[in-house]
Amino acid sequence: DIQMTQSPASLSASLGETVTIECRASEDIYNGLAWYQQKPGKSPQLLIYNANSLHTGVPSRFSGSGSGTQYSLKINSLQSEDVASYFCQQYYDYDTFGAGTKLELK
Amino acid sequence: EIQLQESGPGLVKPSQSLSLTCSVTGYTITSGYDWSWIRKFPGNKMEWMGYISNSGSTNYNPSLKIRISITRDTSKNQFFLQLNSVTTEDTATYYCASQGLGRFDYWGQGVMVTVSS
């Protein structure tokens, strides 16, 4: 199995701040990576696929980057509605997930 | 808009079978996508369990292969999860989702299942 190590586990940031969440794969996943947002009691929502492609309807303040084994999700100009948990998924070889990052407002 | 909704018992006894239904609206499950089950354990670890394709073929997580079955009823636009011989370690929130080109585009709200006597 490809292991996904996500960091940090939790994050506190101020409105307007830029935040970055990272996922490291145990082997090269060739950009087969997606990022999701999940709010309490809600279903996960796809944000980014293929490491850096923005899903339809997702605000442009979200962006993804990376290659090989290292990937990141960046949220520019943090908004109150961005308070949520975020997790990554690799789909290069079967599907495995990061443990998630809980984003709170400072 | 594609919507998915899980349903099924919230409590299952150890050694019994867990059976869940995913009802899909806004899209016909034979038209495209793979239709997956994913679970999230207490502590937030997530595990892809398997899928049934739009053509009816299945693919399972090797760690579950001997216990899992995913089937469908195309007349009702539903697909199903059966997990046999459950233990307390199968306690989780179970999600159904549509998967295309690797990513999960649409998810259900999830159903919490507790395995306990």
PDB file of N, CA and C in Angstrom, chain B residues 12-105:
ATOM      1  N   VAL B  12     -24.534  -3.260  14.574  1.00  0.00           N
ATOM      2  CA  VAL B  12     -24.393  -4.640  14.109  1.00  0.00           C
ATOM      3  C   VAL B  12     -23.633  -5.425  15.174  1.00  0.00           C
ATOM      4  N   LYS B  13     -24.036  -6.664  15.382  1.00  0.00           N
ATOM      5  CA  LYS B  13     -23.365  -7.491  16.389  1.00  0.00           C
ATOM      6  C   LYS B  13     -22.108  -8.126  15.803  1.00  0.00           C
ATOM      7  N   PRO B  14     -21.107  -8.317  16.642  1.00  0.00           N
ATOM      8  CA  PRO B  14     -19.887  -8.989  16.167  1.00  0.00           C
ATOM      9  C   PRO B  14     -20.210 -10.352  15.559  1.00  0.00           C
ATOM     10  N   SER B  15     -19.481 -10.683  14.528  1.00  0.00           N
ATOM     11  CA  SER B  15     -19.570 -11.925  13.734  1.00  0.00           C
ATOM     12  C   SER B  15     -20.701 -11.894  12.716  1.00  0.00           C
ATOM     13  N   GLN B  16     -21.592 -10.911  12.806  1.00  0.00           N
ATOM     14  CA  GLN B  16     -22.677 -10.819  11.832  1.00  0.00           C
ATOM     15  C   GLN B  16     -22.223 -10.050  10.598  1.00  0.00           C
ATOM     16  N   SER B  17     -23.160  -9.843   9.677  1.00  0.00           N
ATOM     17  CA  SER B  17     -22.862  -9.111   8.441  1.00  0.00           C
ATOM     18  C   SER B  17     -23.411  -7.702   8.502  1.00  0.00           C
ATOM     19  N   LEU B  18     -22.636  -6.804   7.964  1.00  0.00           N
ATOM     20  CA  LEU B  18     -23.027  -5.403   7.830  1.00  0.00           C
ATOM     21  C   LEU B  18     -23.543  -5.207   6.415  1.00  0.00           C
ATOM     22  N   SER B  19     -24.748  -4.656   6.300  1.00  0.00           N
ATOM     23  CA  SER B  19     -25.324  -4.430   4.976  1.00  0.00           C
ATOM     24  C   SER B  19     -25.796  -2.992   4.849  1.00  0.00           C
ATOM     25  N   LEU B  20     -25.314  -2.312   3.835  1.00  0.00           N
ATOM     26  CA  LEU B  20     -25.673  -0.922   3.591  1.00  0.00           C
ATOM     27  C   LEU B  20     -26.136  -0.738   2.148  1.00  0.00           C
ATOM     28  N   THR B  21     -26.979   0.263   1.963  1.00  0.00           N
ATOM     29  CA  THR B  21     -27.498   0.615   0.645  1.00  0.00           C
ATOM     30  C   THR B  21     -27.086   2.038   0.312  1.00  0.00           C
ATOM     31  N   CYS B  22     -26.712   2.263  -0.926  1.00  0.00           N
ATOM     32  CA  CYS B  22     -26.474   3.611  -1.423  1.00  0.00           C
ATOM     33  C   CYS B  22     -27.465   3.891  -2.552  1.00  0.00           C
ATOM     34  N   SER B  23     -28.306   4.874  -2.335  1.00  0.00           N
ATOM     35  CA  SER B  23     -29.293   5.264  -3.345  1.00  0.00           C
ATOM     36  C   SER B  23     -28.771   6.481  -4.093  1.00  0.00           C
ATOM     37  N   VAL B  24     -28.774   6.396  -5.401  1.00  0.00           N
ATOM     38  CA  VAL B  24     -28.220   7.449  -6.244  1.00  0.00           C
ATOM     39  C   VAL B  24     -29.351   8.142  -7.003  1.00  0.00           C
ATOM     40  N   THR B  25     -29.352   9.448  -6.981  1.00  0.00           N
ATOM     41  CA  THR B  25     -30.290  10.237  -7.773  1.00  0.00           C
ATOM     42  C   THR B  25     -29.519  11.231  -8.628  1.00  0.00           C
ATOM     43  N   GLY B  26     -30.117  11.624  -9.734  1.00  0.00           N
ATOM     44  CA  GLY B  26     -29.499  12.584 -10.619  1.00  0.00           C
ATOM     45  C   GLY B  26     -28.541  11.994 -11.621  1.00  0.00           C
ATOM     46  N   TYR B  27     -28.364  10.682 -11.587  1.00  0.00           N
ATOM     47  CA  TYR B  27     -27.448  10.016 -12.515  1.00  0.00           C
ATOM     48  C   TYR B  27     -27.756   8.533 -12.489  1.00  0.00           C
ATOM     49  N   THR B  28     -27.644   7.886 -13.629  1.00  0.00           N
ATOM     50  CA  THR B  28     -27.892   6.452 -13.720  1.00  0.00           C
ATOM     51  C   THR B  28     -26.581   5.692 -13.531  1.00  0.00           C
ATOM     52  N   ILE B  29     -26.544   4.772 -12.597  1.00  0.00           N
ATOM     53  CA  ILE B  29     -25.272   4.144 -12.225  1.00  0.00           C
ATOM     54  C   ILE B  29     -24.685   3.278 -13.346  1.00  0.00           C
ATOM     55  N   THR B  30     -25.462   2.997 -14.377  1.00  0.00           N
ATOM     56  CA  THR B  30     -24.926   2.251 -15.510  1.00  0.00           C
ATOM     57  C   THR B  30     -24.346   3.168 -16.579  1.00  0.00           C
ATOM     58  N   SER B  31     -24.477   4.490 -16.380  1.00  0.00           N
ATOM     59  CA  SER B  31     -24.036   5.442 -17.409  1.00  0.00           C
ATOM     60  C   SER B  31     -22.539   5.756 -17.338  1.00  0.00           C
ATOM     61  N   GLY B  32     -21.969   5.623 -16.179  1.00  0.00           N
ATOM     62  CA  GLY B  32     -20.548   5.952 -16.012  1.00  0.00           C
ATOM     63  C   GLY B  32     -20.161   5.887 -14.552  1.00  0.00           C
ATOM     64  N   TYR B  33     -18.936   6.257 -14.256  1.00  0.00           N
ATOM     65  CA  TYR B  33     -18.354   6.240 -12.912  1.00  0.00           C
ATOM     66  C   TYR B  33     -18.184   4.818 -12.379  1.00  0.00           C
ATOM     67  N   ASP B  34     -17.341   4.713 -11.410  1.00  0.00           N
ATOM     68  CA  ASP B  34     -17.295   3.558 -10.535  1.00  0.00           C
ATOM     69  C   ASP B  34     -17.967   3.990  -9.237  1.00  0.00           C
ATOM     70  N   TRP B  35     -18.609   3.036  -8.576  1.00  0.00           N
ATOM     71  CA  TRP B  35     -19.420   3.368  -7.402  1.00  0.00           C
ATOM     72  C   TRP B  35     -18.803   2.687  -6.193  1.00  0.00           C
ATOM     73  N   SER B  36     -18.276   3.528  -5.325  1.00  0.00           N
ATOM     74  CA  SER B  36     -17.378   3.058  -4.266  1.00  0.00           C
ATOM     75  C   SER B  36     -17.984   3.129  -2.878  1.00  0.00           C
ATOM     76  N   TRP B  37     -17.382   2.321  -2.004  1.00  0.00           N
ATOM     77  CA  TRP B  37     -17.604   2.435  -0.574  1.00  0.00           C
ATOM     78  C   TRP B  37     -16.283   2.790   0.092  1.00  0.00           C
ATOM     79  N   ILE B  38     -16.365   3.738   0.999  1.00  0.00           N
ATOM     80  CA  ILE B  38     -15.206   4.243   1.751  1.00  0.00           C
ATOM     81  C   ILE B  38     -15.641   4.331   3.199  1.00  0.00           C
ATOM     82  N   ARG B  39     -14.724   4.058   4.118  1.00  0.00           N
ATOM     83  CA  ARG B  39     -15.096   4.215   5.518  1.00  0.00           C
ATOM     84  C   ARG B  39     -14.074   5.050   6.267  1.00  0.00           C
ATOM     85  N   LYS B  40     -14.559   5.708   7.306  1.00  0.00           N
ATOM     86  CA  LYS B  40     -13.739   6.569   8.138  1.00  0.00           C
ATOM     87  C   LYS B  40     -13.844   6.080   9.575  1.00  0.00           C
ATOM     88  N   PHE B  41     -12.708   5.664  10.101  1.00  0.00           N
ATOM     89  CA  PHE B  41     -12.678   5.097  11.445  1.00  0.00           C
ATOM     90  C   PHE B  41     -12.640   6.195  12.500  1.00  0.00           C
ATOM     91  N   PRO B  42     -13.048   5.886  13.729  1.00  0.00           N
ATOM     92  CA  PRO B  42     -12.793   6.813  14.832  1.00  0.00           C
ATOM     93  C   PRO B  42     -11.304   7.139  14.864  1.00  0.00           C
ATOM     94  N   GLY B  43     -10.954   8.400  14.973  1.00  0.00           N
ATOM     95  CA  GLY B  43      -9.546   8.766  14.842  1.00  0.00           C
ATOM     96  C   GLY B  43      -9.208   9.242  13.442  1.00  0.00           C
ATOM     97  N   ASN B  44     -10.211   9.138  12.529  1.00  0.00           N
ATOM     98  CA  ASN B  44     -10.151   9.784  11.210  1.00  0.00           C
ATOM     99  C   ASN B  44      -9.401   9.061  10.106  1.00  0.00           C
ATOM    100  N   LYS B  45      -8.845   7.894  10.370  1.00  0.00           N
ATOM    101  CA  LYS B  45      -8.238   7.152   9.262  1.00  0.00           C
ATOM    102  C   LYS B  45      -9.326   6.739   8.273  1.00  0.00           C
ATOM    103  N   MET B  46      -9.055   6.918   6.987  1.00  0.00           N
ATOM    104  CA  MET B  46     -10.031   6.552   5.960  1.00  0.00           C
ATOM    105  C   MET B  46      -9.505   5.373   5.153  1.00  0.00           C
ATOM    106  N   GLU B  47     -10.433   4.538   4.695  1.00  0.00           N
ATOM    107  CA  GLU B  47     -10.078   3.344   3.933  1.00  0.00           C
ATOM    108  C   GLU B  47     -11.038   3.179   2.765  1.00  0.00           C
ATOM    109  N   TRP B  48     -10.479   3.071   1.568  1.00  0.00           N
ATOM    110  CA  TRP B  48     -11.292   2.710   0.400  1.00  0.00           C
ATOM    111  C   TRP B  48     -11.572   1.212   0.485  1.00  0.00           C
ATOM    112  N   MET B  49     -12.845   0.837   0.338  1.00  0.00           N
ATOM    113  CA  MET B  49     -13.229  -0.558   0.519  1.00  0.00           C
ATOM    114  C   MET B  49     -13.367  -1.294  -0.808  1.00  0.00           C
ATOM    115  N   GLY B  50     -13.912  -0.645  -1.801  1.00  0.00           N
ATOM    116  CA  GLY B  50     -14.094  -1.295  -3.080  1.00  0.00           C
ATOM    117  C   GLY B  50     -15.112  -0.550  -3.915  1.00  0.00           C
ATOM    118  N   TYR B  51     -15.274  -1.001  -5.166  1.00  0.00           N
ATOM    119  CA  TYR B  51     -16.272  -0.378  -6.027  1.00  0.00           C
ATOM    120  C   TYR B  51     -16.929  -1.410  -6.935  1.00  0.00           C
ATOM    121  N   ILE B  52     -18.081  -1.002  -7.458  1.00  0.00           N
ATOM    122  CA  ILE B  52     -18.721  -1.701  -8.563  1.00  0.00           C
ATOM    123  C   ILE B  52     -18.739  -0.722  -9.731  1.00  0.00           C
ATOM    124  N   SER B  53     -18.291  -1.150 -10.850  1.00  0.00           N
ATOM    125  CA  SER B  53     -18.207  -0.268 -12.008  1.00  0.00           C
ATOM    126  C   SER B  53     -19.576  -0.097 -12.649  1.00  0.00           C
ATOM    127  N   ASN B  54     -19.661   0.834 -13.586  1.00  0.00           N
ATOM    128  CA  ASN B  54     -20.927   1.055 -14.282  1.00  0.00           C
ATOM    129  C   ASN B  54     -21.320  -0.157 -15.132  1.00  0.00           C
ATOM    130  N   SER B  55     -20.362  -1.015 -15.442  1.00  0.00           N
ATOM    131  CA  SER B  55     -20.663  -2.226 -16.201  1.00  0.00           C
ATOM    132  C   SER B  55     -20.944  -3.426 -15.300  1.00  0.00           C
ATOM    133  N   GLY B  56     -20.738  -3.252 -13.987  1.00  0.00           N
ATOM    134  CA  GLY B  56     -21.060  -4.320 -13.048  1.00  0.00           C
ATOM    135  C   GLY B  56     -19.869  -5.104 -12.524  1.00  0.00           C
ATOM    136  N   SER B  57     -18.678  -4.805 -12.999  1.00  0.00           N
ATOM    137  CA  SER B  57     -17.508  -5.487 -12.452  1.00  0.00           C
ATOM    138  C   SER B  57     -17.151  -4.886 -11.103  1.00  0.00           C
ATOM    139  N   THR B  58     -16.434  -5.653 -10.311  1.00  0.00           N
ATOM    140  CA  THR B  58     -16.079  -5.195  -8.958  1.00  0.00           C
ATOM    141  C   THR B  58     -14.570  -5.201  -8.750  1.00  0.00           C
ATOM    142  N   ASN B  59     -14.132  -4.388  -7.820  1.00  0.00           N
ATOM    143  CA  ASN B  59     -12.732  -4.329  -7.433  1.00  0.00           C
ATOM    144  C   ASN B  59     -12.714  -4.021  -5.940  1.00  0.00           C
ATOM    145  N   TYR B  60     -11.989  -4.836  -5.180  1.00  0.00           N
ATOM    146  CA  TYR B  60     -12.012  -4.706  -3.741  1.00  0.00           C
ATOM    147  C   TYR B  60     -10.618  -4.420  -3.185  1.00  0.00           C
ATOM    148  N   ASN B  61     -10.606  -3.744  -2.054  1.00  0.00           N
ATOM    149  CA  ASN B  61      -9.367  -3.566  -1.312  1.00  0.00           C
ATOM    150  C   ASN B  61      -8.871  -4.956  -0.907  1.00  0.00           C
ATOM    151  N   PRO B  62      -7.626  -5.292  -1.239  1.00  0.00           N
ATOM    152  CA  PRO B  62      -7.127  -6.643  -0.909  1.00  0.00           C
ATOM    153  C   PRO B  62      -7.262  -6.994   0.567  1.00  0.00           C
ATOM    154  N   SER B  63      -7.221  -5.992   1.426  1.00  0.00           N
ATOM    155  CA  SER B  63      -7.312  -6.273   2.863  1.00  0.00           C
ATOM    156  C   SER B  63      -8.707  -6.741   3.271  1.00  0.00           C
ATOM    157  N   LEU B  64      -9.702  -6.525   2.406  1.00  0.00           N
ATOM    158  CA  LEU B  64     -11.081  -6.880   2.727  1.00  0.00           C
ATOM    159  C   LEU B  64     -11.636  -7.964   1.821  1.00  0.00           C
ATOM    160  N   LYS B  65     -10.828  -8.407   0.880  1.00  0.00           N
ATOM    161  CA  LYS B  65     -11.330  -9.209  -0.238  1.00  0.00           C
ATOM    162  C   LYS B  65     -12.141 -10.437   0.182  1.00  0.00           C
ATOM    163  N   ILE B  66     -11.769 -11.062   1.294  1.00  0.00           N
ATOM    164  CA  ILE B  66     -12.475 -12.300   1.670  1.00  0.00           C
ATOM    165  C   ILE B  66     -13.783 -12.004   2.403  1.00  0.00           C
ATOM    166  N   ARG B  67     -14.015 -10.763   2.807  1.00  0.00           N
ATOM    167  CA  ARG B  67     -15.200 -10.431   3.610  1.00  0.00           C
ATOM    168  C   ARG B  67     -16.206  -9.541   2.908  1.00  0.00           C
ATOM    169  N   ILE B  68     -15.837  -8.945   1.763  1.00  0.00           N
ATOM    170  CA  ILE B  68     -16.644  -7.878   1.191  1.00  0.00           C
ATOM    171  C   ILE B  68     -17.337  -8.323  -0.091  1.00  0.00           C
ATOM    172  N   SER B  69     -18.522  -7.757  -0.286  1.00  0.00           N
ATOM    173  CA  SER B  69     -19.240  -7.942  -1.543  1.00  0.00           C
ATOM    174  C   SER B  69     -19.982  -6.640  -1.857  1.00  0.00           C
ATOM    175  N   ILE B  70     -19.821  -6.160  -3.082  1.00  0.00           N
ATOM    176  CA  ILE B  70     -20.554  -4.986  -3.539  1.00  0.00           C
ATOM    177  C   ILE B  70     -21.400  -5.414  -4.725  1.00  0.00           C
ATOM    178  N   THR B  71     -22.675  -5.148  -4.630  1.00  0.00           N
ATOM    179  CA  THR B  71     -23.626  -5.518  -5.682  1.00  0.00           C
ATOM    180  C   THR B  71     -24.488  -4.309  -6.022  1.00  0.00           C
ATOM    181  N   ARG B  72     -25.387  -4.485  -6.967  1.00  0.00           N
ATOM    182  CA  ARG B  72     -26.232  -3.363  -7.368  1.00  0.00           C
ATOM    183  C   ARG B  72     -27.602  -3.833  -7.818  1.00  0.00           C
ATOM    184  N   ASP B  73     -28.538  -2.903  -7.804  1.00  0.00           N
ATOM    185  CA  ASP B  73     -29.864  -3.113  -8.389  1.00  0.00           C
ATOM    186  C   ASP B  73     -30.077  -1.954  -9.363  1.00  0.00           C
ATOM    187  N   THR B  74     -29.899  -2.208 -10.626  1.00  0.00           N
ATOM    188  CA  THR B  74     -29.977  -1.121 -11.602  1.00  0.00           C
ATOM    189  C   THR B  74     -31.400  -0.591 -11.744  1.00  0.00           C
ATOM    190  N   SER B  75     -32.384  -1.422 -11.458  1.00  0.00           N
ATOM    191  CA  SER B  75     -33.774  -0.964 -11.577  1.00  0.00           C
ATOM    192  C   SER B  75     -34.111   0.085 -10.519  1.00  0.00           C
ATOM    193  N   LYS B  76     -33.395   0.020  -9.400  1.00  0.00           N
ATOM    194  CA  LYS B  76     -33.620   0.990  -8.322  1.00  0.00           C
ATOM    195  C   LYS B  76     -32.512   2.041  -8.260  1.00  0.00           C
ATOM    196  N   ASN B  77     -31.524   1.920  -9.140  1.00  0.00           N
ATOM    197  CA  ASN B  77     -30.373   2.824  -9.146  1.00  0.00           C
ATOM    198  C   ASN B  77     -29.677   2.862  -7.781  1.00  0.00           C
ATOM    199  N   GLN B  78     -29.465   1.669  -7.255  1.00  0.00           N
ATOM    200  CA  GLN B  78     -28.833   1.515  -5.944  1.00  0.00           C
ATOM    201  C   GLN B  78     -27.667   0.548  -6.038  1.00  0.00           C
ATOM    202  N   PHE B  79     -26.697   0.738  -5.149  1.00  0.00           N
ATOM    203  CA  PHE B  79     -25.678  -0.284  -4.981  1.00  0.00           C
ATOM    204  C   PHE B  79     -25.503  -0.561  -3.501  1.00  0.00           C
ATOM    205  N   PHE B  80     -24.902  -1.709  -3.204  1.00  0.00           N
ATOM    206  CA  PHE B  80     -24.953  -2.245  -1.851  1.00  0.00           C
ATOM    207  C   PHE B  80     -23.574  -2.690  -1.374  1.00  0.00           C
ATOM    208  N   LEU B  81     -23.407  -2.624  -0.083  1.00  0.00           N
ATOM    209  CA  LEU B  81     -22.206  -3.137   0.573  1.00  0.00           C
ATOM    210  C   LEU B  81     -22.606  -4.247   1.534  1.00  0.00           C
ATOM    211  N   GLN B  82     -21.920  -5.363   1.449  1.00  0.00           N
ATOM    212  CA  GLN B  82     -22.035  -6.385   2.482  1.00  0.00           C
ATOM    213  C   GLN B  82     -20.642  -6.705   2.988  1.00  0.00           C
ATOM    214  N   LEU B  83     -20.477  -6.612   4.288  1.00  0.00           N
ATOM    215  CA  LEU B  83     -19.208  -6.929   4.931  1.00  0.00           C
ATOM    216  C   LEU B  83     -19.484  -8.011   5.966  1.00  0.00           C
ATOM    217  N   ASN B  84     -18.863  -9.142   5.790  1.00  0.00           N
ATOM    218  CA  ASN B  84     -19.131 -10.301   6.627  1.00  0.00           C
ATOM    219  C   ASN B  84     -18.197 -10.387   7.834  1.00  0.00           C
ATOM    220  N   SER B  85     -18.637 -11.141   8.797  1.00  0.00           N
ATOM    221  CA  SER B  85     -17.809 -11.450   9.980  1.00  0.00           C
ATOM    222  C   SER B  85     -17.216 -10.192  10.600  1.00  0.00           C
ATOM    223  N   VAL B  86     -18.075  -9.246  10.904  1.00  0.00           N
ATOM    224  CA  VAL B  86     -17.576  -7.969  11.419  1.00  0.00           C
ATOM    225  C   VAL B  86     -17.069  -8.113  12.850  1.00  0.00           C
ATOM    226  N   THR B  87     -16.132  -7.241  13.183  1.00  0.00           N
ATOM    227  CA  THR B  87     -15.620  -7.115  14.547  1.00  0.00           C
ATOM    228  C   THR B  87     -15.743  -5.660  14.966  1.00  0.00           C
ATOM    229  N   THR B  88     -15.362  -5.392  16.195  1.00  0.00           N
ATOM    230  CA  THR B  88     -15.444  -4.008  16.670  1.00  0.00           C
ATOM    231  C   THR B  88     -14.554  -3.082  15.841  1.00  0.00           C
ATOM    232  N   GLU B  89     -13.555  -3.637  15.189  1.00  0.00           N
ATOM    233  CA  GLU B  89     -12.664  -2.824  14.354  1.00  0.00           C
ATOM    234  C   GLU B  89     -13.326  -2.339  13.077  1.00  0.00           C
ATOM    235  N   ASP B  90     -14.510  -2.832  12.789  1.00  0.00           N
ATOM    236  CA  ASP B  90     -15.272  -2.354  11.633  1.00  0.00           C
ATOM    237  C   ASP B  90     -16.192  -1.198  11.997  1.00  0.00           C
ATOM    238  N   THR B  91     -16.173  -0.772  13.240  1.00  0.00           N
ATOM    239  CA  THR B  91     -16.926   0.410  13.635  1.00  0.00           C
ATOM    240  C   THR B  91     -16.364   1.622  12.906  1.00  0.00           C
ATOM    241  N   ALA B  92     -17.225   2.330  12.185  1.00  0.00           N
ATOM    242  CA  ALA B  92     -16.766   3.430  11.339  1.00  0.00           C
ATOM    243  C   ALA B  92     -17.974   4.174  10.779  1.00  0.00           C
ATOM    244  N   THR B  93     -17.701   5.303  10.156  1.00  0.00           N
ATOM    245  CA  THR B  93     -18.703   5.968   9.317  1.00  0.00           C
ATOM    246  C   THR B  93     -18.466   5.502   7.889  1.00  0.00           C
ATOM    247  N   TYR B  94     -19.509   5.003   7.265  1.00  0.00           N
ATOM    248  CA  TYR B  94     -19.421   4.434   5.918  1.00  0.00           C
ATOM    249  C   TYR B  94     -20.005   5.417   4.910  1.00  0.00           C
ATOM    250  N   TYR B  95     -19.230   5.671   3.856  1.00  0.00           N
ATOM    251  CA  TYR B  95     -19.638   6.577   2.803  1.00  0.00           C
ATOM    252  C   TYR B  95     -19.725   5.819   1.476  1.00  0.00           C
ATOM    253  N   CYS B  96     -20.696   6.211   0.660  1.00  0.00           N
ATOM    254  CA  CYS B  96     -20.662   5.801  -0.733  1.00  0.00           C
ATOM    255  C   CYS B  96     -20.285   7.030  -1.559  1.00  0.00           C
ATOM    256  N   ALA B  97     -19.657   6.761  -2.697  1.00  0.00           N
ATOM    257  CA  ALA B  97     -19.156   7.859  -3.524  1.00  0.00           C
ATOM    258  C   ALA B  97     -19.040   7.410  -4.968  1.00  0.00           C
ATOM    259  N   SER B  98     -19.105   8.368  -5.871  1.00  0.00           N
ATOM    260  CA  SER B  98     -18.847   8.098  -7.288  1.00  0.00           C
ATOM    261  C   SER B  98     -17.388   8.435  -7.572  1.00  0.00           C
ATOM    262  N   GLN B  99     -16.749   7.562  -8.323  1.00  0.00           N
ATOM    263  CA  GLN B  99     -15.334   7.739  -8.626  1.00  0.00           C
ATOM    264  C   GLN B  99     -15.122   7.757 -10.123  1.00  0.00           C
ATOM    265  N   GLY B 100     -14.502   8.834 -10.593  1.00  0.00           N
ATOM    266  CA  GLY B 100     -14.174   8.947 -12.001  1.00  0.00           C
ATOM    267  C   GLY B 100     -12.739   9.413 -12.156  1.00  0.00           C
ATOM    268  N   LEU B 101     -11.980   8.748 -13.012  1.00  0.00           N
ATOM    269  CA  LEU B 101     -10.580   9.101 -13.254  1.00  0.00           C
ATOM    270  C   LEU B 101      -9.802   9.232 -11.944  1.00  0.00           C
ATOM    271  N   GLY B 102     -10.141   8.384 -11.000  1.00  0.00           N
ATOM    272  CA  GLY B 102      -9.402   8.310  -9.748  1.00  0.00           C
ATOM    273  C   GLY B 102     -10.009   9.072  -8.595  1.00  0.00           C
ATOM    274  N   ARG B 103     -10.538  10.254  -8.892  1.00  0.00           N
ATOM    275  CA  ARG B 103     -11.027  11.059  -7.774  1.00  0.00           C
ATOM    276  C   ARG B 103     -12.503  10.767  -7.497  1.00  0.00           C
ATOM    277  N   PHE B 104     -12.891  11.094  -6.236  1.00  0.00           N
ATOM    278  CA  PHE B 104     -14.271  10.898  -5.812  1.00  0.00           C
ATOM    279  C   PHE B 104     -15.010  12.224  -5.968  1.00  0.00           C
ATOM    280  N   ASP B 105     -15.875  12.261  -6.983  1.00  0.00           N
ATOM    281  CA  ASP B 105     -16.543  13.515  -7.306  1.00  0.00           C
ATOM    282  C   ASP B 105     -17.727  13.821  -6.396  1.00  0.00           C
TER     283      ASP B 105
END
